[in-house]
Coordinates of C-alpha atoms in Angstrom, one line a residue:
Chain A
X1 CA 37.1 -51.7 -10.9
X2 CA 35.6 -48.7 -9.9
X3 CA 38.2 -46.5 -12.1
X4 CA 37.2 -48.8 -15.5
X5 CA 33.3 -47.5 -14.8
X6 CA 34.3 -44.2 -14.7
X7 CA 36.9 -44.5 -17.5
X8 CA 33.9 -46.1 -19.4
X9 CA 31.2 -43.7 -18.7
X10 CA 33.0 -40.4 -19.0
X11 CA 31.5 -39.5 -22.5
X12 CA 28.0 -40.0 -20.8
X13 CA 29.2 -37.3 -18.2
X14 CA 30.9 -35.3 -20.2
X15 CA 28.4 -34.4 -22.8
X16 CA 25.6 -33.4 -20.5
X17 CA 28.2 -31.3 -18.6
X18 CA 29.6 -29.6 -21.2
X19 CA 25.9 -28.9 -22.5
X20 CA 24.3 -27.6 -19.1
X21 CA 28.2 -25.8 -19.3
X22 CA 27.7 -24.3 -22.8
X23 CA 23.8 -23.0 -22.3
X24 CA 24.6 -21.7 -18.9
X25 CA 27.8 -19.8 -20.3
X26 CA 25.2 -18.8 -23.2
X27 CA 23.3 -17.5 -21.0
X28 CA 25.3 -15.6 -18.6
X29 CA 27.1 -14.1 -21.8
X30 CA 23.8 -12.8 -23.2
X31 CA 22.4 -11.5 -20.0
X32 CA 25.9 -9.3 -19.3
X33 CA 25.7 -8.5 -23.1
X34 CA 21.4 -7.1 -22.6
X35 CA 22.5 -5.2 -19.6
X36 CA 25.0 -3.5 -20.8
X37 CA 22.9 -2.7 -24.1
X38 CA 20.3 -1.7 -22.6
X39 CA 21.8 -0.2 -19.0
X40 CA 20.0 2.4 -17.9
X41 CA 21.7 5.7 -17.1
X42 CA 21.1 5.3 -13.2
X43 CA 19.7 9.0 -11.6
X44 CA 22.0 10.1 -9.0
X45 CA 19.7 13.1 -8.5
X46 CA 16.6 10.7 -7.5
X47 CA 18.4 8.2 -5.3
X48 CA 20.0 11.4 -4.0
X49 CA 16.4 13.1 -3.3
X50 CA 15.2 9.6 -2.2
X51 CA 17.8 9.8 0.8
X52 CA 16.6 13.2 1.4
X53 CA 13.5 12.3 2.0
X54 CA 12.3 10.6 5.3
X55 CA 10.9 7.3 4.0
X56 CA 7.8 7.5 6.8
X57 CA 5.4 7.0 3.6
X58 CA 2.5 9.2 5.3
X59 CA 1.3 10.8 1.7
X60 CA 1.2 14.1 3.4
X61 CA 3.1 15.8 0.5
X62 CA -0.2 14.8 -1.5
X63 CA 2.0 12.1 -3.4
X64 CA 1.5 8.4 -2.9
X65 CA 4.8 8.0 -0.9
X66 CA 8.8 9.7 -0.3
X67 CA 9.0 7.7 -4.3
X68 CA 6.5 9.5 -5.7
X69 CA 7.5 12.7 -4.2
X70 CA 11.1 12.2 -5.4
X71 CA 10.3 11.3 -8.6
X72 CA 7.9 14.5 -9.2
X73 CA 11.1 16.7 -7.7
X74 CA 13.0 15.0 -9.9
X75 CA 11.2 15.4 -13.5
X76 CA 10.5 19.1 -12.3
X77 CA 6.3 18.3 -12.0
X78 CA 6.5 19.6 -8.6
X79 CA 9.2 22.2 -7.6
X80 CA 8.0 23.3 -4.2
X81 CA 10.7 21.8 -1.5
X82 CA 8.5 22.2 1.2
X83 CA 6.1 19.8 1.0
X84 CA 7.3 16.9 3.4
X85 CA 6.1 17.7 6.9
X86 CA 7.9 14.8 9.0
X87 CA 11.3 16.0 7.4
X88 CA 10.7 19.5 8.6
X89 CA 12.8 22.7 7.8
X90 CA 16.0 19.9 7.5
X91 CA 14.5 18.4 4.7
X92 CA 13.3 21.1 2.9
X93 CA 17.0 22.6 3.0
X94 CA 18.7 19.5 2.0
X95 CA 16.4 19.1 -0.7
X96 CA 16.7 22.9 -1.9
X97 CA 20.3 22.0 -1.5
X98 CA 20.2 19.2 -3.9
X99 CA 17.8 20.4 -6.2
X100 CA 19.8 23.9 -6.2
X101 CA 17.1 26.1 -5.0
X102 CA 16.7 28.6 -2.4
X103 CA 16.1 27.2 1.1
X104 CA 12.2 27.8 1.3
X105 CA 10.3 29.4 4.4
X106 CA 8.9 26.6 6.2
X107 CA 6.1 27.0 8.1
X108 CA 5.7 23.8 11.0
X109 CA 2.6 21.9 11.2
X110 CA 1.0 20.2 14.0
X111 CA -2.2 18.1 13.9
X112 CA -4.7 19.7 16.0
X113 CA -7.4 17.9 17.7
X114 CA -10.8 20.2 17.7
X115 CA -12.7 19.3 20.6
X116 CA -12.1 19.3 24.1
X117 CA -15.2 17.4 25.2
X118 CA -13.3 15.2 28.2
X119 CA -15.7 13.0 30.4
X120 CA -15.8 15.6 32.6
X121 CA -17.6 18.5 30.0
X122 CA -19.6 15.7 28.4
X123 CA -22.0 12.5 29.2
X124 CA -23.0 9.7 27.5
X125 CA -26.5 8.9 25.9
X126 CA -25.8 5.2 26.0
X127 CA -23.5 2.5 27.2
X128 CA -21.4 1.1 24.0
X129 CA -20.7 -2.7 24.0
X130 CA -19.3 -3.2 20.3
X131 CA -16.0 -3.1 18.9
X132 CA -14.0 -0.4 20.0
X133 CA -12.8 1.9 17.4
X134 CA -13.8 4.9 16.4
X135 CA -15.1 4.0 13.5
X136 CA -17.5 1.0 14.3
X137 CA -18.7 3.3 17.4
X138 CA -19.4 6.4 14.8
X139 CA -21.5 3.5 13.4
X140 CA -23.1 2.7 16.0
X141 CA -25.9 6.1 16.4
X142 CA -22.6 8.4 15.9
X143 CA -21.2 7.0 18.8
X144 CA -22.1 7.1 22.4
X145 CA -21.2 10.7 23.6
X146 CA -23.8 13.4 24.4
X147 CA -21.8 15.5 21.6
X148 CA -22.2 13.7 18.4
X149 CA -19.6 16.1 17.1
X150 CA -17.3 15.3 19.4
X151 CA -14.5 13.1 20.1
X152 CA -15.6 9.5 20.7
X153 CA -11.8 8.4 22.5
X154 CA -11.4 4.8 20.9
X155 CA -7.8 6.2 19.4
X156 CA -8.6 5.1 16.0
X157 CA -5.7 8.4 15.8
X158 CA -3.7 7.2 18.5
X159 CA -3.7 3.7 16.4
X160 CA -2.3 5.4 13.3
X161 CA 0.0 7.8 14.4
X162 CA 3.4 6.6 13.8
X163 CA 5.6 8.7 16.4
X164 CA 3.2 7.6 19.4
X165 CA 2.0 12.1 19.5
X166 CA -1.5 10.6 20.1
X167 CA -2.7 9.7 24.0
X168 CA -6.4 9.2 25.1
X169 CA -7.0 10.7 28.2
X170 CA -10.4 11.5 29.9
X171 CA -12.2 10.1 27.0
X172 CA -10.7 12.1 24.2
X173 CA -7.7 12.5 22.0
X174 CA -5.0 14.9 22.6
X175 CA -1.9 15.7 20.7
X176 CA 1.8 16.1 21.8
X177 CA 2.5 18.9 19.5
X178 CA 6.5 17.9 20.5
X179 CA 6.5 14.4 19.2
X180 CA 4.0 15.6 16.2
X181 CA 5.4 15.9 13.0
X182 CA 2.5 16.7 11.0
X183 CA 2.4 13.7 8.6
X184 CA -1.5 14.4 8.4
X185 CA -2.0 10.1 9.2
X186 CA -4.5 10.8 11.8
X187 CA -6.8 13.1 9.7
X188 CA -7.9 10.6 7.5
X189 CA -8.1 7.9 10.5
X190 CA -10.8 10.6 12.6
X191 CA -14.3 9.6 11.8
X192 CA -15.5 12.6 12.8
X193 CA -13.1 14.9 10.9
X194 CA -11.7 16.8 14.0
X195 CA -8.4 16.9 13.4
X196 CA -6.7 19.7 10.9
X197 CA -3.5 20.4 10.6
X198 CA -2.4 24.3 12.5
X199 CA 0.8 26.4 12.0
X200 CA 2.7 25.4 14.8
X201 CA 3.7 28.9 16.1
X202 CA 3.5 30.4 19.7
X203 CA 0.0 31.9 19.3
X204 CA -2.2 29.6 17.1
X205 CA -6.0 30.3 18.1
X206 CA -8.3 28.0 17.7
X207 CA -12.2 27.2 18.1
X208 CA -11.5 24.4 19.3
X209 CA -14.5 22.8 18.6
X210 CA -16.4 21.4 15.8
X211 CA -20.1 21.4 17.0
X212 CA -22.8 22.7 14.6
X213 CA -25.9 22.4 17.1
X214 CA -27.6 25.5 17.8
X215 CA -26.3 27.0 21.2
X216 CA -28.6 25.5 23.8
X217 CA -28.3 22.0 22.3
X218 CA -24.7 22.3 22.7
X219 CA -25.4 23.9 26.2
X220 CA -26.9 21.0 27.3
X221 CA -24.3 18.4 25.9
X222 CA -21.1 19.7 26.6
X223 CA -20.2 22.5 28.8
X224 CA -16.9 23.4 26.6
X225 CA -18.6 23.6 23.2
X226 CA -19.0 26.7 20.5
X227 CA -22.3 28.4 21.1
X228 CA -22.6 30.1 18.5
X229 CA -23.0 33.2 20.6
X230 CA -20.7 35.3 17.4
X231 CA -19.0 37.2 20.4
X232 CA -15.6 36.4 19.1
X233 CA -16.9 37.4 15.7
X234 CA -17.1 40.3 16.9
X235 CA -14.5 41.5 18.3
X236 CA -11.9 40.3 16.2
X237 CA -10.5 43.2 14.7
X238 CA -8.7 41.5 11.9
X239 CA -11.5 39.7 10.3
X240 CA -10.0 36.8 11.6
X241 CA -13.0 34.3 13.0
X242 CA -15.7 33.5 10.7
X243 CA -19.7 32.2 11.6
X244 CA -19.7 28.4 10.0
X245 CA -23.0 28.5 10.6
X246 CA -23.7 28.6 14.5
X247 CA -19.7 27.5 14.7
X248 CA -17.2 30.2 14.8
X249 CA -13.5 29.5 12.9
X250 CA -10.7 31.3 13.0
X251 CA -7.9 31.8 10.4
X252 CA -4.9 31.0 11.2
X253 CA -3.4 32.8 8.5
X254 CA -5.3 36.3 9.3
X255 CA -5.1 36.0 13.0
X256 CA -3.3 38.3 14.6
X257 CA -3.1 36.9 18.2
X258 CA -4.7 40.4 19.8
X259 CA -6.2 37.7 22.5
X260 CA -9.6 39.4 22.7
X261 CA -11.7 36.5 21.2
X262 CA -9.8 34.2 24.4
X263 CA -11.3 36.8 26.4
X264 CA -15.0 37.2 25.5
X265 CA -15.8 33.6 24.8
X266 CA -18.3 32.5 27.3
X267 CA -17.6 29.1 27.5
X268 CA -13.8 28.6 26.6
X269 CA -14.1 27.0 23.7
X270 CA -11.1 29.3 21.9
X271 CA -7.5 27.7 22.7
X272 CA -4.2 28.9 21.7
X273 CA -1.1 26.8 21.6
X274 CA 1.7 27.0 23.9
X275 CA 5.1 28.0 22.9
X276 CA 7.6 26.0 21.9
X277 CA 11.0 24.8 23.0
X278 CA 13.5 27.8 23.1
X279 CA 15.6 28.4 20.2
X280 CA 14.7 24.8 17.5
X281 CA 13.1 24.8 14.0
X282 CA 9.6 23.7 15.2
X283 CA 10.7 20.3 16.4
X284 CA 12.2 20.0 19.8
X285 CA 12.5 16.3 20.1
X286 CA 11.8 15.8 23.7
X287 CA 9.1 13.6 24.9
X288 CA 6.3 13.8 26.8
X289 CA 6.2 13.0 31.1
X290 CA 4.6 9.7 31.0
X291 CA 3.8 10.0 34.8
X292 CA 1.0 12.1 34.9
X293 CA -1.3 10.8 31.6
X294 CA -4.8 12.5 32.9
X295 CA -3.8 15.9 32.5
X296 CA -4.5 17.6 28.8
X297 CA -2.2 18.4 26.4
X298 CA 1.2 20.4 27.6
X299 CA 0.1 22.6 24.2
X300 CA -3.2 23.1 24.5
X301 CA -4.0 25.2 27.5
X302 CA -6.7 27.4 27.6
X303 CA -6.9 31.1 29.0
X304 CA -3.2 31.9 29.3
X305 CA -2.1 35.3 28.4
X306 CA 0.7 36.0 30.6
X307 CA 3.1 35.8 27.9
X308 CA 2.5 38.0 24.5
X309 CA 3.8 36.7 21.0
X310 CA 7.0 37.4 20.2
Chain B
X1 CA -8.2 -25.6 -36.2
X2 CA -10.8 -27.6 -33.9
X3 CA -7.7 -29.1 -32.5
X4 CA -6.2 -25.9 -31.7
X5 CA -9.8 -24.8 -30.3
X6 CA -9.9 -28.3 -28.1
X7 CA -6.2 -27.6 -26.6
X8 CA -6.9 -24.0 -25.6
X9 CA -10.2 -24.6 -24.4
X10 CA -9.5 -27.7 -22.3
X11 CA -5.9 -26.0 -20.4
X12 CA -8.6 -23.0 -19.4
X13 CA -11.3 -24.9 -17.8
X14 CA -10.9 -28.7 -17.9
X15 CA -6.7 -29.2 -16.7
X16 CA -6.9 -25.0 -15.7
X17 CA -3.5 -24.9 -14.1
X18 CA -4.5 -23.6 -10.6
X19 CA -8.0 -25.6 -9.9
X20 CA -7.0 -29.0 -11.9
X21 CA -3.0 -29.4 -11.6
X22 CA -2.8 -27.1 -8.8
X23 CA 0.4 -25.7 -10.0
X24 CA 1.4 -22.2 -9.0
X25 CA -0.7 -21.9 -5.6
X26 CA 1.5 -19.3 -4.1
X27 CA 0.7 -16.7 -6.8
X28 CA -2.8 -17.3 -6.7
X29 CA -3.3 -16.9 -3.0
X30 CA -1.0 -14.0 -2.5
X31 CA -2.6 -11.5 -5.5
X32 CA -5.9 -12.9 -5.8
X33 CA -7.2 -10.4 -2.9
X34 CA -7.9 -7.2 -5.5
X35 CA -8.5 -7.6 -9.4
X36 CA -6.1 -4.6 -9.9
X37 CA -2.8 -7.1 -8.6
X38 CA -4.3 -10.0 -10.0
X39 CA -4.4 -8.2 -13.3
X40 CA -0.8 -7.8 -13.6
X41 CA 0.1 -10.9 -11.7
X42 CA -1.9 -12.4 -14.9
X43 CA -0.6 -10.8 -17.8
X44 CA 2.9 -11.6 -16.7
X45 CA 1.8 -15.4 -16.1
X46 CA 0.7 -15.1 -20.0
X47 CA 3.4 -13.6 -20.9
X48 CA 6.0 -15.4 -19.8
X49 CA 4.4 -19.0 -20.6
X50 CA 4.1 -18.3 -24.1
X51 CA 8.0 -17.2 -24.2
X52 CA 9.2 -19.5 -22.1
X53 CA 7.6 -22.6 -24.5
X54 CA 8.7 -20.6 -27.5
X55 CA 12.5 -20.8 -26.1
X56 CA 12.1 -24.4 -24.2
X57 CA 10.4 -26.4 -27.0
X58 CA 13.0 -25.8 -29.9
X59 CA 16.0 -26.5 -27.0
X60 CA 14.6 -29.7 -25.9
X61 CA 13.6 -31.2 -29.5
X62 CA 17.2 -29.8 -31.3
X63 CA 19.4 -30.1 -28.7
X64 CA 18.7 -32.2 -25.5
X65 CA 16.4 -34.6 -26.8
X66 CA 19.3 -35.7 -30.2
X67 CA 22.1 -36.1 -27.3
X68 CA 20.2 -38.2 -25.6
X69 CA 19.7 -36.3 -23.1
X70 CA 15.8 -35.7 -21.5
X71 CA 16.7 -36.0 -18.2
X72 CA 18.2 -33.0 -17.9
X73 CA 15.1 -31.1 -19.2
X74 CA 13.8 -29.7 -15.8
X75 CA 17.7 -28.7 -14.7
X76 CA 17.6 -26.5 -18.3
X77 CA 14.3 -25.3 -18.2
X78 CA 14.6 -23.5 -15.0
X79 CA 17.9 -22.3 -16.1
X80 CA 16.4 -20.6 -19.5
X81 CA 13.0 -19.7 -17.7
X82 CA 15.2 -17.7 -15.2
X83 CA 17.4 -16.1 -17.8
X84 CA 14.8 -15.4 -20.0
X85 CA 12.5 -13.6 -17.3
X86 CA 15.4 -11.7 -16.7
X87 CA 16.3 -10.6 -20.0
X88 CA 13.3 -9.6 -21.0
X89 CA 13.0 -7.6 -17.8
X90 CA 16.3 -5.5 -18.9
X91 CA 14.9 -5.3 -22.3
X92 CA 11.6 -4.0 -21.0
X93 CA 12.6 -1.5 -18.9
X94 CA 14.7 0.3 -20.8
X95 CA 12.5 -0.9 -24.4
X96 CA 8.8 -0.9 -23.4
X97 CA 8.9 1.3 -19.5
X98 CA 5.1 1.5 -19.4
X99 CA 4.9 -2.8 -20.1
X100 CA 7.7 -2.6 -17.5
X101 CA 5.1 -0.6 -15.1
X102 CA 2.4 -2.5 -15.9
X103 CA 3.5 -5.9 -15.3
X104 CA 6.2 -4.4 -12.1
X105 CA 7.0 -6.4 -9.6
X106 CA 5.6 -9.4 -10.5
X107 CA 7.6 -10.3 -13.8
X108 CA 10.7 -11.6 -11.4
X109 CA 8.1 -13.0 -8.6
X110 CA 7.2 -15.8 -11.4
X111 CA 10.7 -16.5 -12.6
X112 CA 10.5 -19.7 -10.3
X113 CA 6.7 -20.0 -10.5
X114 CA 5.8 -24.0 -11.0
X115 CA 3.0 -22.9 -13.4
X116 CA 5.7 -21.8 -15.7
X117 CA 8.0 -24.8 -15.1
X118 CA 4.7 -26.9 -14.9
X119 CA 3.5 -25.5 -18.6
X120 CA 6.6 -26.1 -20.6
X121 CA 7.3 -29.9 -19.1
X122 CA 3.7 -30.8 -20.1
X123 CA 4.1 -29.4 -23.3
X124 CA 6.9 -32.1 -23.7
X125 CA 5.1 -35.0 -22.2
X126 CA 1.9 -34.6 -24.1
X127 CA 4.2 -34.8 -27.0
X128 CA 2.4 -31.7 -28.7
X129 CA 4.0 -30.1 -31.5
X130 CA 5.4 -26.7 -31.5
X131 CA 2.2 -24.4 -32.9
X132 CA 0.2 -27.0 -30.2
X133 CA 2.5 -25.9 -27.6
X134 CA 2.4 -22.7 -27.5
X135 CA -1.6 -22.6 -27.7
X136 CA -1.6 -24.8 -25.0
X137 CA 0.6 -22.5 -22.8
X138 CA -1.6 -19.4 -23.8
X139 CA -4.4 -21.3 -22.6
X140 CA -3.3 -22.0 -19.5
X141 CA -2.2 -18.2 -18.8
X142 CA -5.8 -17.6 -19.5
X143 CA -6.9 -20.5 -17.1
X144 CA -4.6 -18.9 -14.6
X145 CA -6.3 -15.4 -15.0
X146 CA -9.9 -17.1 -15.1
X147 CA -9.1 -18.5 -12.0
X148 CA -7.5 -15.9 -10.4
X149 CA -10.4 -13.6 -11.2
X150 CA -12.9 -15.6 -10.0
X151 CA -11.2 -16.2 -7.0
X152 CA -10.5 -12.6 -6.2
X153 CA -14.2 -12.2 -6.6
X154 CA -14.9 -15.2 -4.2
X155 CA -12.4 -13.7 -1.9
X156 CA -14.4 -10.4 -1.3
X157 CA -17.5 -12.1 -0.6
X158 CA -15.1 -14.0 2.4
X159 CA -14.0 -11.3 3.7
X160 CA -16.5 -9.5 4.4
X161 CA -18.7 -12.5 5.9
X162 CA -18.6 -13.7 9.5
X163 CA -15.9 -16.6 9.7
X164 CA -15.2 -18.0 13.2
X165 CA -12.2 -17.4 14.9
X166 CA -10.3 -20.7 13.5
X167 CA -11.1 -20.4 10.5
X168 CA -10.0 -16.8 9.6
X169 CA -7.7 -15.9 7.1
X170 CA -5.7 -19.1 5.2
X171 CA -7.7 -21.6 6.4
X172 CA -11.1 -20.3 5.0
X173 CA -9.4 -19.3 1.8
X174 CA -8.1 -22.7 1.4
X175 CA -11.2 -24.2 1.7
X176 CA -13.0 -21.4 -0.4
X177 CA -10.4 -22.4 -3.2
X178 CA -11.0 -25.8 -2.7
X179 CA -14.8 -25.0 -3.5
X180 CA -14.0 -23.2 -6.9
X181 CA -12.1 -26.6 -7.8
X182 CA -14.6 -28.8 -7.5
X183 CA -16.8 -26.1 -9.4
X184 CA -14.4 -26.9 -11.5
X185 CA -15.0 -30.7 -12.1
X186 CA -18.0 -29.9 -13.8
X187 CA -16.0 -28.7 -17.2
X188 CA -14.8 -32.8 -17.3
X189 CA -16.3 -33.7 -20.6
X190 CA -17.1 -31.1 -21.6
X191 CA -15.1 -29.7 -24.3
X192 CA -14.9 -33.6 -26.3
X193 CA -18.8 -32.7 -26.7
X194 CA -18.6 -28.7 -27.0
X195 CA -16.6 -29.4 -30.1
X196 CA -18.2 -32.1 -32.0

């Protein structure tokens, strides 16, 4: 009985079926027939630079993404190698590599927090109750700190920074300049636009401060701050430190590490970084003692001059 | 011509696709949060109708409807709407790479989109003819790009205002969407008179 239905209704499957068969055959026929009309001669250089690259995103090439770098390296818009930070000296060869260039000098980066205004050189003008970020605070009467120049510790940085380099301790930022790889993430995220990227060799001097209050103002708030006193303008034989106004700044680039400006400034406010990891390419990927989180930065301690650059 | 006028009018405002039928929800909730996305999201909508009638209209009246055969419209359709969105995304990008740019990432997003599916099935149940159908189908791409404009518009006002905890994020777009419908509502009878 069952068979006879069948037997009797097999036209009325078959020609649907072979109709649905036939379009989606069409189909499938014209779409292998389009793409291999109009295949694309695939770039084995881009995917190749692509690979190179390390896909963190950060922009700090000045392109939107490791894409839009790639691409520029590709078409020849951009031929420097050096660009990508995170990727390091590495990158920079593989990509000269690819690209058949020279391997470029590479000079390491490291973000570099300028201030040092911890709760114990500062005070606060007020007691903040509102959201705690950096940026609503710097909202709120420039945030609570005596310095208004100064760090204001909510980690807004911290937040952003996508190797964990950032810890807040003692009310402001600091920066493991080991687990930093300069992707330039937490210079847009600072409110107050303290951070800045440094060369990341032994003897990087810095003001590290950012204050622009005349020098008893910044007496009064914070016992670490720039005076203004021009001391270190002074001395510098190299031409080195310049007056910002009532805020010294050194060049990194003209600096020649003579230590005097350490020396004379009254209140401490020059730092120099520390040196790095014997015998690596900037980099040394070791990470910082989590057991003792209140004491500063392992690179950023002031006054030490036992040790002359290399 | 004051048919035409009628058809195109009444799929923008008085059936639009996303506030009247809504049909293709998901686009308009994911892109609608900047006008630069919903741009693109909306040319690609228009785009893609319009084609996909052009190709679905002539295959149902020649060739399913003769055999007999209407039942297997919406198995076919999505079977040529998927083709089709990707052929003409080969064609593009190696025939037209700054359309290809342009439209991006959202051309194969709507390959499966119910608006499109939605468009060329109603063309065939309100029995319009084919110059009718594809007017209709460019009218509701516009009525999908209306809405999605307004909406993105709508959506940076919420944002930005003070929504209680609950009611954050889906929930008050939902109901801000729901708003815009019934907004909406108001077009009924409109266009019969607009036209007269």
């Amino acid at each position: 009985m069952l068979f006879t239905v069948v037997l009797i209704s097999l036209p009325a499957i078959l020609i649907p079926v072979g109709i649905a068969a036939a379009i989606a055959l069409i189909l499938g026929i014209v779409l292998v027939i389009a793409s291999k009309v109009f295949a694309l001669p695939v770039d084995q250089t881009l995917e190749e630079v692509r690979s190179a690259l390390p896909g963190v995103n950060c922009g700090a090439c000045g392109y939107s993404g490791c894409d839009g770098y790639a691409q520029a390296l590709r078409d020849g818009q951009d031929t420097d190698v050096s660009k990508c930070s995170p990727g390091g000296s590495d990158t920079a060869a593989e990509l000269a590599a690819i690209l058949g260039q020279a391997v470029p000098s590479f000079t390491p980066k490291v973000a570099y927090i300028h201030c040092q205004g911890t709760t114990d050189h500062t005070s606060k003008r007020f007691a903040y109750h509102g959201v705690e970020t950096c940026a609503a605070a710097q909202n709120t009467f420039s945030g609570p700190n005596s310095c208004t120049y100064g760090c204001i510790g909510f980690g807004d940085c911290a937040a952003v920074c996508p190797y964990g380099a950032i810890y807040i301790s003692k009310g402001i930022a600091h920066i493991d300049s080991h687990l930093c790889r300069a992707c330039t993430l937490c210079v847009a995220a600072c409110p107050k636009n303290l951070i800045e990227m440094m060369p990341k060799h032994y003897n990087a001097y810095t003001v590290t401060c950012k204050n622009k209050w005349p020098g008893g103002q910044t007496r009064k708030n914070c016992t670490v701050g720039c005076i203004g006193c021009r001391r270190c303008f002074k001395v510098c034989p190299s031409g080195a430190i310049t007056m910002d106004g009532p805020l010294a700044v050194i060049d990194p680039n003209l600096c020649t590490h003579c230590n005097k400006c350490l020396e004379v400034c009254p209140t401490h406010a020059i730092l120099r970084g520390l040196p790095l990891a014997e015998g690596t390419d900037g980099y040394p990927k070791r990470s910082r003692q989590e057991d003792d989180p209140v004491t500063p930065a392992p690179a950023l301690v002031s006054g030490q001059t036992t040790q002359s650059d290399a | 011509m004051k048919e035409v006028l009628i058809i195109l009018f009444s799929a923008i405002l008085v059936d639009n696709f996303v506030l009247s039928r809504f049909l293709g929800i998901c686009p308009f909730l994911g892109v609608s949060k900047n006008l630069k996305t919903a741009m693109g999201m909306s040319m690609s909508v228009i785009f893609v109708m319009v084609l996909a009638t052009v190709i679905t209209w002539p295959i149902y009246h020649l060739l399913l409807l003769p055999n007999d055969l209407a039942y297997l419209q919406t198995m076919i359709f999505i079977l040529v709407i998927a083709s089709l969105v990707q052929l003409i995304e080969i064609f593009l990008k190696k025939a037209v790479p700054p359309l290809y740019k342009a439209l991006g990432v959202f051309l194969p997003l709507i390959t499966t989109n119910c608006a499109i599916l939605g468009v060329t099935i109603l063309n065939i149940d309100e029995t319009y003819g084919f110059g009718s159908s594809i007017v209709n189908s460019l009218g509701a791409g516009l009525g999908f790009m209306l809405a999605l404009f307004l909406f993105a518009g709508v959506r940076r006002k919420v944002d930005q205002a003070n929504v209680p905890k609950f009611f954050k994020g889906l929930p008050i777009t939902l109901v801000s969407a729901a708003l815009v419908s019934i907004s909406f509502f108001g077009f009924k009878g409109l266009i019969e008179n607009i036209f007269k």
